[in-house]
Each structure stands twice: as C-alpha cells, then as structure tokens.
Amino acid sequence: MTSLSAEIDRRRDDLVALTSALIRIPTVNPPGDRYREICDFVADRLRPRFPSIEILRAEGAIGDVPNHPRWNVVARREGGRSGETVHFNSHHDVVEIGSGWTVDPFGGEVKDGRVYGRGACDMKGGLAASIVAAEAFIDLNPGFAGAIEISATADEETGGYGGVAWLAEKGYFSPQRVQHVIIPEPLNKNRICLGHRGVWWAEIETHGRIAHGSMPFLGDSAIRHMAALLGEIETTLYPALASRTTAMPVVPPLARQSTLNINSIHGGQPEPEEGYTGFPAPVVAHSARIVIDRRYLIEEKPTEVRQEVVDLLEKLKATRPGFSYELRDLWTIPPTMTDKAAPVVRAVDKAITQVLGLTPDYVVSPGTYDQKHIDRIGKLHNCIAYGPGILDLAHQPDEWVGIDDMLDSAKVMALALNDLLNQS
Ligand SMILES: [Zn+2]
C-alpha cells in the first residue's frame, strides 16, 4: 500500500500535465467538438500499457452526425493470470464555457495547487487520476489477476447516447466482460456515489375550443383547464411527494424525497414571430401544454409514478366540465443504487479509509449520469461514481480541480485495483 501511494506521489507532475493537456482539447458539447482528437490523445497515452485499444464511432446513435461524429475510446489490459475486470469510465465531453471566467477556459493553467479550465473537475481531472492510478498499479504489479479497462466516452452531458449507452448496447458493459465499474465523476474524494434517483419526463396537453376573446363563454379555455391541473399539482401532488421518505442517501438532503419540476408551460397563441410589432389577436386558448420532470425514489415503481399523475387528470376529467387531456411520455430512467456490499464498494471504502484516514460518506445523485446506461442496458450493477473534484464547481466559470485531491483519489483507485485484482 505504501509503495503504491508513494509511486503515485512520484507521478504528481505527470498527473498535472496530463490533466492540463486534456483540458487543452476543447471537447465542448453541444455540438461535440474535437472528440476524435481527445480519443487519439488518450489512446496514445495508454498504448504502452494497454495492448488492446479501440477507437469507436457511435454510428447510428442519437447525436452522431457527419460533421460531429461521436468518438469513444476503450482500452484493455490483461494481467498475468485470470481474474475479474475493473473498468474506469470517464466522459470526455465538457459543457460550454458561459461567461465570468478570469482564466483561459482551455488553458489548463496551474496555480495555487489547482488545475483550472472547463472540464477540470467534470471530469478530465478524474480521467487523468484514473489513468495515472492504473498505470502505477500496472507498473508495480504487471502480473495482476484479471484485466483493467479505461474508457473515455462521448456525450454524457447530453444524455450519453453517443457514448456509454452505445457501448453498452454493443456489449462493452456486459457482466460477462466487466465485473466492476468506477466512474470518476467529481463527487469529492471522501464520497462514494452509489447511484441516482429515477426520472420520468412527460408532456401534458389540455384541450380547449377557440372562440373570440371578447366572448370567452363561446369557447373553452385550455389555459383555465391547465390552471386547474396546476392547482391540483400544488395542493395534492406536492404535499404527497414531500411526505415520501427514502433509504437513498441523496445529496443535497432536500433531494431526499420525490420531486417534480414543471419544466415549461406553453398555452394559447404562439409567441409572435421575430419582427412582428402588432398586438395579439383576441382568441380563447385551444391548447395548453406543460412538460414535467419527475424525479423518483428507489421505493417507487415507475408505473405508480405515472399513475399518480393520471389519477389527478382523471379526477379533473370526472369533475370539471369540458376537461380533456393528452399525456405523452418523453423519457424514463429507473433509479439505481448499487449494493453497499458489492466488492467494488467495499474495495473503494477500504481504500478511502487507508488513504484519507476516515470513513467515506455514501451518497446518491439527485440527477442521472452514465451509470444509468451501465445499469439499464449493460445489466451490470456493480458500478459506482468515485472521483476527485467538488461537484458544485462543475459547469461553473473558473472551474478547477485540486492537485492533492487528484493524487488522493488516484491512490484510492490504485488501492481499489490492488484489492480487486491482486488477491492471491
Ligand atoms: Zn460529469
């Protein structure tokens, strides 16, 4: 253990340089810039120790277009004897820079013990830490049991369909190939993220009948019907959601319940076209729509989550004259939470205690990340997120990752490899 940790300390400059170099490739998504370049860069870096390297385009995936192909890299190294496979998966895309930066967002600048830039914490610092951890482990233990894989994948920020979802469809995350997955997202070096809440997105439309706005009694307002629905959501649904408790240790704690966000509302006359300077025409709204973003708990079933909303709508239909609606499902991702007894969890827990001298916190993410595809498509449940960086800094101006944090989490990753792949 000491020698692995010491070996990683010796690679401090290399880890910093690698993080900066990754930041300097601006893989902004959307639209998905420079994906091939970053995959080539990671492949070149890994080639000396990873004899099998595949650079794969997610052909046919959502988002894969000729001028912005979705590239992914998967590297694999077999040990000296048979055993299980540990896979580190990082997304290589970053979000737009936005405004408010005081450093070059793609400079990979190093100062005050930090590396700055878009993607520093989310999650090029994590990718770099996992690479250095795996390299140090391999160099000290070339005859390890099993195999190590490292992937850098596209499009996590836009749903992961051109990245992990596509790879999972192709079998890269099947339990026959891979037994343990660590996703080095910026969850803080002392925390193990076991999974995420579920999501159900849907669009609800209420119908009305158009008429002259001066005689609204001759029509039927879809907006008033929608208002009635919003009233029901406010008085019935929100209190019900807030009353539910969960065994999921979601952070922040306010997300430790079911939540519903009304993502958008549109009704009545459409927004006038750019350049139109006249008044609106007097009409009664014949249609109103909301999009809802419902996050749910492992204790809830997706069918019940949906039914609860259908019940509200049916109640209005039965009691409110003229009320009719359409409900369109947009997107569903079930919640997932890896068992605390899973070997990958035990190994990282033990390693955190060794490196940091404390017991780790267990958390669950309020929103989803690529674990959803590994769990749902790959059917691989031994997956966690663990990596350096402060989650609150993700997507912010002047994003940074602490160098000591990267070193510590690289040590944790290397010790976890030692635990999972070096048992006699
Ligand atoms: Zn991320």
Coordinates of N, CA and C in Angstrom, one line a residue, residues 37-162:
E37 N -10.0 13.9 -31.6 CA -8.7 14.3 -31.2 C -8.4 13.8 -29.7
I38 N -9.4 14.0 -28.9 CA -9.2 13.6 -27.5 C -9.1 12.0 -27.4
C39 N -9.8 11.3 -28.2 CA -9.7 9.9 -28.2 C -8.3 9.4 -28.7
D40 N -7.8 10.1 -29.7 CA -6.5 9.7 -30.2 C -5.4 10.1 -29.1
F41 N -5.6 11.2 -28.4 CA -4.7 11.6 -27.4 C -4.7 10.5 -26.2
V42 N -5.9 10.1 -25.8 CA -6.0 9.2 -24.7 C -5.4 7.8 -25.2
A43 N -5.7 7.4 -26.4 CA -5.2 6.2 -26.9 C -3.6 6.2 -27.0
D44 N -3.0 7.3 -27.4 CA -1.6 7.4 -27.5 C -1.0 7.3 -26.1
R45 N -1.6 7.9 -25.1 CA -1.1 7.9 -23.8 C -1.2 6.4 -23.2
L46 N -2.3 5.7 -23.5 CA -2.4 4.4 -22.9 C -1.7 3.3 -23.6
R47 N -1.4 3.5 -24.9 CA -0.9 2.4 -25.7 C 0.3 1.6 -25.1
P48 N 1.3 2.2 -24.5 CA 2.4 1.5 -23.9 C 2.0 0.4 -22.9
R49 N 0.9 0.6 -22.2 CA 0.5 -0.4 -21.2 C -0.8 -1.1 -21.5
F50 N -1.5 -0.6 -22.5 CA -2.8 -1.2 -22.9 C -2.8 -1.8 -24.3
P51 N -2.4 -3.0 -24.5 CA -2.3 -3.6 -25.9 C -3.5 -3.5 -26.7
S52 N -4.7 -3.6 -26.1 CA -5.9 -3.5 -26.9 C -6.6 -2.1 -26.7
I53 N -6.6 -1.4 -27.8 CA -7.2 -0.1 -27.8 C -8.2 0.0 -29.0
E54 N -9.4 0.4 -28.7 CA -10.4 0.5 -29.8 C -10.9 2.0 -29.8
I55 N -10.9 2.6 -30.9 CA -11.5 3.9 -31.1 C -12.7 3.7 -31.9
L56 N -13.9 4.0 -31.3 CA -15.1 3.6 -31.8 C -16.1 4.8 -32.1
R57 N -16.6 4.8 -33.3 CA -17.6 5.8 -33.5 C -19.0 5.3 -33.3
A58 N -19.8 6.0 -32.5 CA -21.2 5.5 -32.2 C -22.1 5.8 -33.4
E59 N -21.9 5.0 -34.4 CA -22.7 5.2 -35.6 C -24.1 4.8 -35.4
G60 N -25.0 5.7 -35.8 CA -26.4 5.4 -35.6 C -27.0 5.9 -34.3
A61 N -26.1 6.4 -33.4 CA -26.6 6.9 -32.1 C -27.2 8.2 -32.3
I62 N -28.1 8.6 -31.3 CA -28.6 10.0 -31.3 C -27.4 10.9 -31.1
G63 N -27.4 11.9 -32.0 CA -26.3 12.9 -31.9 C -25.1 12.7 -32.8
D64 N -25.0 11.4 -33.4 CA -23.9 11.2 -34.3 C -24.2 11.7 -35.6
V65 N -23.5 12.7 -36.1 CA -23.7 13.3 -37.4 C -22.4 13.4 -38.1
P66 N -22.4 13.5 -39.5 CA -21.2 13.5 -40.2 C -20.2 14.6 -39.8
N67 N -20.6 15.8 -39.5 CA -19.6 16.9 -39.1 C -19.3 16.8 -37.6
H68 N -20.0 16.1 -36.8 CA -19.7 15.9 -35.4 C -19.9 14.4 -35.0
P69 N -19.0 13.5 -35.5 CA -19.1 12.1 -35.1 C -18.8 11.9 -33.7
R70 N -19.5 10.9 -33.1 CA -19.4 10.6 -31.7 C -18.3 9.6 -31.5
W71 N -17.1 10.0 -31.1 CA -16.0 9.0 -30.9 C -15.8 8.7 -29.4
N72 N -15.4 7.4 -29.2 CA -15.2 6.9 -27.9 C -13.9 6.0 -28.0
V73 N -13.2 6.0 -26.8 CA -12.0 5.1 -26.8 C -12.1 4.1 -25.6
V74 N -11.8 2.9 -25.9 CA -11.9 1.8 -24.9 C -10.5 1.1 -24.9
A75 N -9.8 1.1 -23.8 CA -8.5 0.4 -23.7 C -8.6 -0.7 -22.7
R76 N -7.9 -1.8 -23.0 CA -8.0 -3.0 -22.2 C -6.6 -3.6 -22.0
R77 N -6.3 -4.0 -20.7 CA -5.0 -4.6 -20.4 C -5.3 -5.8 -19.6
E78 N -4.8 -7.0 -20.1 CA -5.0 -8.2 -19.4 C -3.8 -8.3 -18.4
G79 N -4.1 -8.9 -17.2 CA -3.0 -9.1 -16.3 C -2.3 -10.4 -16.6
G80 N -1.5 -10.9 -15.6 CA -0.8 -12.1 -15.9 C -1.5 -13.4 -15.6
R81 N -2.7 -13.3 -15.0 CA -3.5 -14.5 -14.7 C -4.9 -14.2 -14.7
S82 N -5.8 -15.2 -14.7 CA -7.2 -14.9 -14.9 C -7.8 -14.2 -13.6
G83 N -8.8 -13.5 -13.8 CA -9.5 -12.8 -12.7 C -10.6 -12.0 -13.3
E84 N -11.0 -11.0 -12.5 CA -12.1 -10.1 -12.9 C -11.6 -8.8 -13.6
T85 N -12.6 -8.1 -14.2 CA -12.2 -6.9 -14.9 C -12.8 -5.7 -14.2
V86 N -11.9 -4.7 -14.0 CA -12.3 -3.4 -13.4 C -12.2 -2.4 -14.6
H87 N -13.3 -1.6 -14.7 CA -13.4 -0.6 -15.8 C -13.5 0.8 -15.2
F88 N -12.7 1.7 -15.6 CA -12.8 3.1 -15.3 C -13.5 3.8 -16.5
N89 N -14.6 4.4 -16.3 CA -15.2 5.1 -17.4 C -15.4 6.6 -17.1
S90 N -14.8 7.4 -18.0 CA -14.9 8.9 -17.8 C -15.6 9.4 -19.1
H91 N -16.4 10.4 -19.0 CA -16.8 11.1 -20.2 C -15.8 12.2 -20.6
H92 N -15.6 12.3 -21.9 CA -14.5 13.3 -22.3 C -15.2 14.6 -22.8
D93 N -16.5 14.7 -22.8 CA -17.1 16.0 -23.2 C -17.2 16.9 -22.1
V94 N -17.3 18.2 -22.4 CA -17.5 19.3 -21.4 C -18.6 20.2 -21.9
V95 N -19.2 20.9 -20.9 CA -20.2 21.9 -21.3 C -19.6 23.2 -21.8
E96 N -20.5 24.0 -22.4 CA -20.0 25.3 -22.9 C -19.3 26.1 -21.8
I97 N -18.6 27.2 -22.1 CA -17.9 27.9 -21.1 C -18.7 28.9 -20.4
G98 N -19.8 29.5 -21.0 CA -20.5 30.5 -20.4 C -19.7 31.8 -20.2
S99 N -20.1 32.6 -19.3 CA -19.3 33.8 -19.0 C -18.8 33.9 -17.6
G100 N -17.9 34.9 -17.3 CA -17.4 35.1 -16.0 C -16.1 34.5 -15.7
W101 N -15.3 34.0 -16.7 CA -14.0 33.4 -16.5 C -13.0 34.5 -16.2
T102 N -12.0 34.2 -15.3 CA -10.9 35.0 -15.1 C -9.6 34.4 -15.6
V103 N -9.7 33.1 -16.0 CA -8.6 32.4 -16.6 C -9.0 31.8 -17.9
D104 N -8.0 31.4 -18.7 CA -8.3 30.8 -20.0 C -9.1 29.5 -19.8
P105 N -10.3 29.4 -20.3 CA -11.1 28.1 -20.0 C -10.4 26.9 -20.6
F106 N -9.6 27.1 -21.6 CA -9.0 25.9 -22.2 C -7.4 26.0 -22.1
G107 N -6.9 26.7 -21.1 CA -5.5 26.8 -20.9 C -4.9 25.8 -20.1
G108 N -5.7 25.1 -19.2 CA -5.1 24.1 -18.3 C -4.1 24.7 -17.4
E109 N -4.4 25.9 -17.0 CA -3.5 26.7 -16.1 C -3.3 26.1 -14.7
V110 N -2.1 26.1 -14.2 CA -1.8 25.5 -12.9 C -1.5 26.6 -11.9
K111 N -2.2 26.8 -10.9 CA -1.8 27.8 -9.8 C -2.4 27.4 -8.5
D112 N -1.7 27.8 -7.4 CA -2.2 27.5 -6.1 C -2.6 26.1 -5.8
G113 N -1.9 25.1 -6.4 CA -2.3 23.7 -6.1 C -3.5 23.3 -6.9
R114 N -3.9 24.0 -7.9 CA -5.1 23.7 -8.6 C -4.8 23.7 -10.1
V115 N -5.6 22.9 -10.9 CA -5.6 23.0 -12.3 C -6.9 23.6 -12.7
Y116 N -6.9 24.6 -13.6 CA -8.1 25.4 -14.0 C -8.5 25.1 -15.4
G117 N -9.8 25.1 -15.6 CA -10.2 25.1 -17.0 C -11.6 24.3 -17.1
R118 N -12.3 24.5 -18.2 CA -13.5 23.8 -18.4 C -13.3 22.3 -18.5
G119 N -14.0 21.6 -17.6 CA -13.8 20.2 -17.5 C -12.7 19.7 -16.5
A120 N -12.1 20.7 -15.8 CA -11.1 20.4 -14.8 C -11.6 19.4 -13.8
C121 N -12.8 19.7 -13.2 CA -13.3 18.8 -12.3 C -14.3 17.9 -12.9
D122 N -15.1 18.3 -13.9 CA -16.1 17.5 -14.6 C -15.7 17.2 -16.0
M123 N -14.9 16.2 -16.3 CA -14.3 15.3 -15.4 C -12.9 14.9 -15.9
K124 N -12.2 15.8 -16.5 CA -10.9 15.5 -17.0 C -9.9 15.2 -15.9
G125 N -10.1 15.8 -14.7 CA -9.2 15.5 -13.6 C -9.4 14.1 -13.1
G126 N -10.7 13.6 -13.2 CA -11.0 12.3 -12.8 C -10.4 11.3 -13.8
L127 N -10.5 11.6 -15.1 CA -10.0 10.7 -16.1 C -8.5 10.6 -15.9
A128 N -7.8 11.8 -15.7 CA -6.4 11.7 -15.5 C -6.0 10.9 -14.3
A129 N -6.7 11.1 -13.2 CA -6.4 10.4 -12.0 C -6.6 8.9 -12.2
S130 N -7.6 8.4 -12.9 CA -7.8 7.0 -13.2 C -6.7 6.4 -14.1
I131 N -6.2 7.2 -15.0 CA -5.1 6.8 -15.9 C -3.8 6.6 -15.1
V132 N -3.5 7.6 -14.3 CA -2.3 7.5 -13.5 C -2.4 6.4 -12.5
A133 N -3.5 6.2 -11.9 CA -3.7 5.1 -10.9 C -3.5 3.8 -11.6
A134 N -4.1 3.6 -12.7 CA -4.0 2.3 -13.4 C -2.5 2.0 -13.9
E135 N -1.9 3.1 -14.4 CA -0.5 2.9 -14.9 C 0.4 2.6 -13.7
A136 N 0.3 3.3 -12.6 CA 1.1 3.0 -11.4 C 0.9 1.5 -10.9
F137 N -0.4 1.2 -10.9 CA -0.7 -0.2 -10.4 C -0.1 -1.3 -11.3
I138 N -0.2 -1.0 -12.6 CA 0.3 -2.0 -13.6 C 1.8 -2.1 -13.5
D139 N 2.5 -0.9 -13.4 CA 3.9 -0.9 -13.3 C 4.5 -1.7 -12.1
L140 N 3.8 -1.6 -11.0 CA 4.2 -2.3 -9.8 C 3.7 -3.7 -9.7
N141 N 2.6 -4.0 -10.5 CA 2.0 -5.4 -10.4 C 1.7 -5.9 -11.8
P142 N 2.7 -6.1 -12.6 CA 2.4 -6.5 -14.0 C 1.7 -7.8 -14.1
G143 N 1.9 -8.6 -13.1 CA 1.3 -10.0 -13.1 C -0.1 -10.1 -12.5
F144 N -0.8 -8.9 -12.3 CA -2.0 -8.9 -11.6 C -3.1 -9.9 -12.2
A145 N -4.1 -10.2 -11.4 CA -5.1 -11.1 -11.9 C -6.3 -10.3 -12.5
G146 N -6.7 -10.8 -13.7 CA -7.8 -10.2 -14.4 C -7.4 -9.1 -15.4
A147 N -8.2 -8.1 -15.5 CA -8.0 -7.1 -16.5 C -8.4 -5.7 -16.1
I148 N -7.8 -4.7 -16.7 CA -8.2 -3.3 -16.4 C -8.6 -2.7 -17.7
E149 N -9.7 -2.0 -17.7 CA -10.2 -1.2 -18.8 C -10.3 0.3 -18.5
I150 N -10.0 1.1 -19.4 CA -10.2 2.6 -19.2 C -10.9 3.0 -20.5
S151 N -12.0 3.8 -20.3 CA -12.7 4.3 -21.4 C -12.9 5.8 -21.2
A152 N -12.9 6.5 -22.4 CA -13.2 8.0 -22.4 C -14.3 8.1 -23.4
T153 N -15.5 8.5 -23.0 CA -16.7 8.4 -23.8 C -17.4 9.7 -24.0
A154 N -18.2 9.8 -25.1 CA -18.8 11.0 -25.6 C -20.2 11.2 -24.9
D155 N -20.5 12.5 -24.9 CA -21.9 12.9 -24.8 C -22.6 12.7 -23.4
E156 N -21.8 12.5 -22.3 CA -22.5 12.3 -21.0 C -23.4 13.5 -20.7
E157 N -22.9 14.7 -21.1 CA -23.6 15.9 -20.8 C -24.9 16.1 -21.5
T158 N -25.1 15.3 -22.6 CA -26.3 15.4 -23.3 C -27.0 14.0 -23.3
G159 N -26.8 13.3 -22.3 CA -27.6 12.0 -22.2 C -26.8 10.7 -22.3
G160 N -25.6 10.8 -23.0 CA -24.7 9.6 -23.1 C -25.1 8.7 -24.2
Y161 N -26.0 9.1 -25.1 CA -26.4 8.1 -26.1 C -25.4 7.8 -27.2
G162 N -24.5 8.8 -27.4 CA -23.4 8.5 -28.3 C -22.1 8.0 -27.6

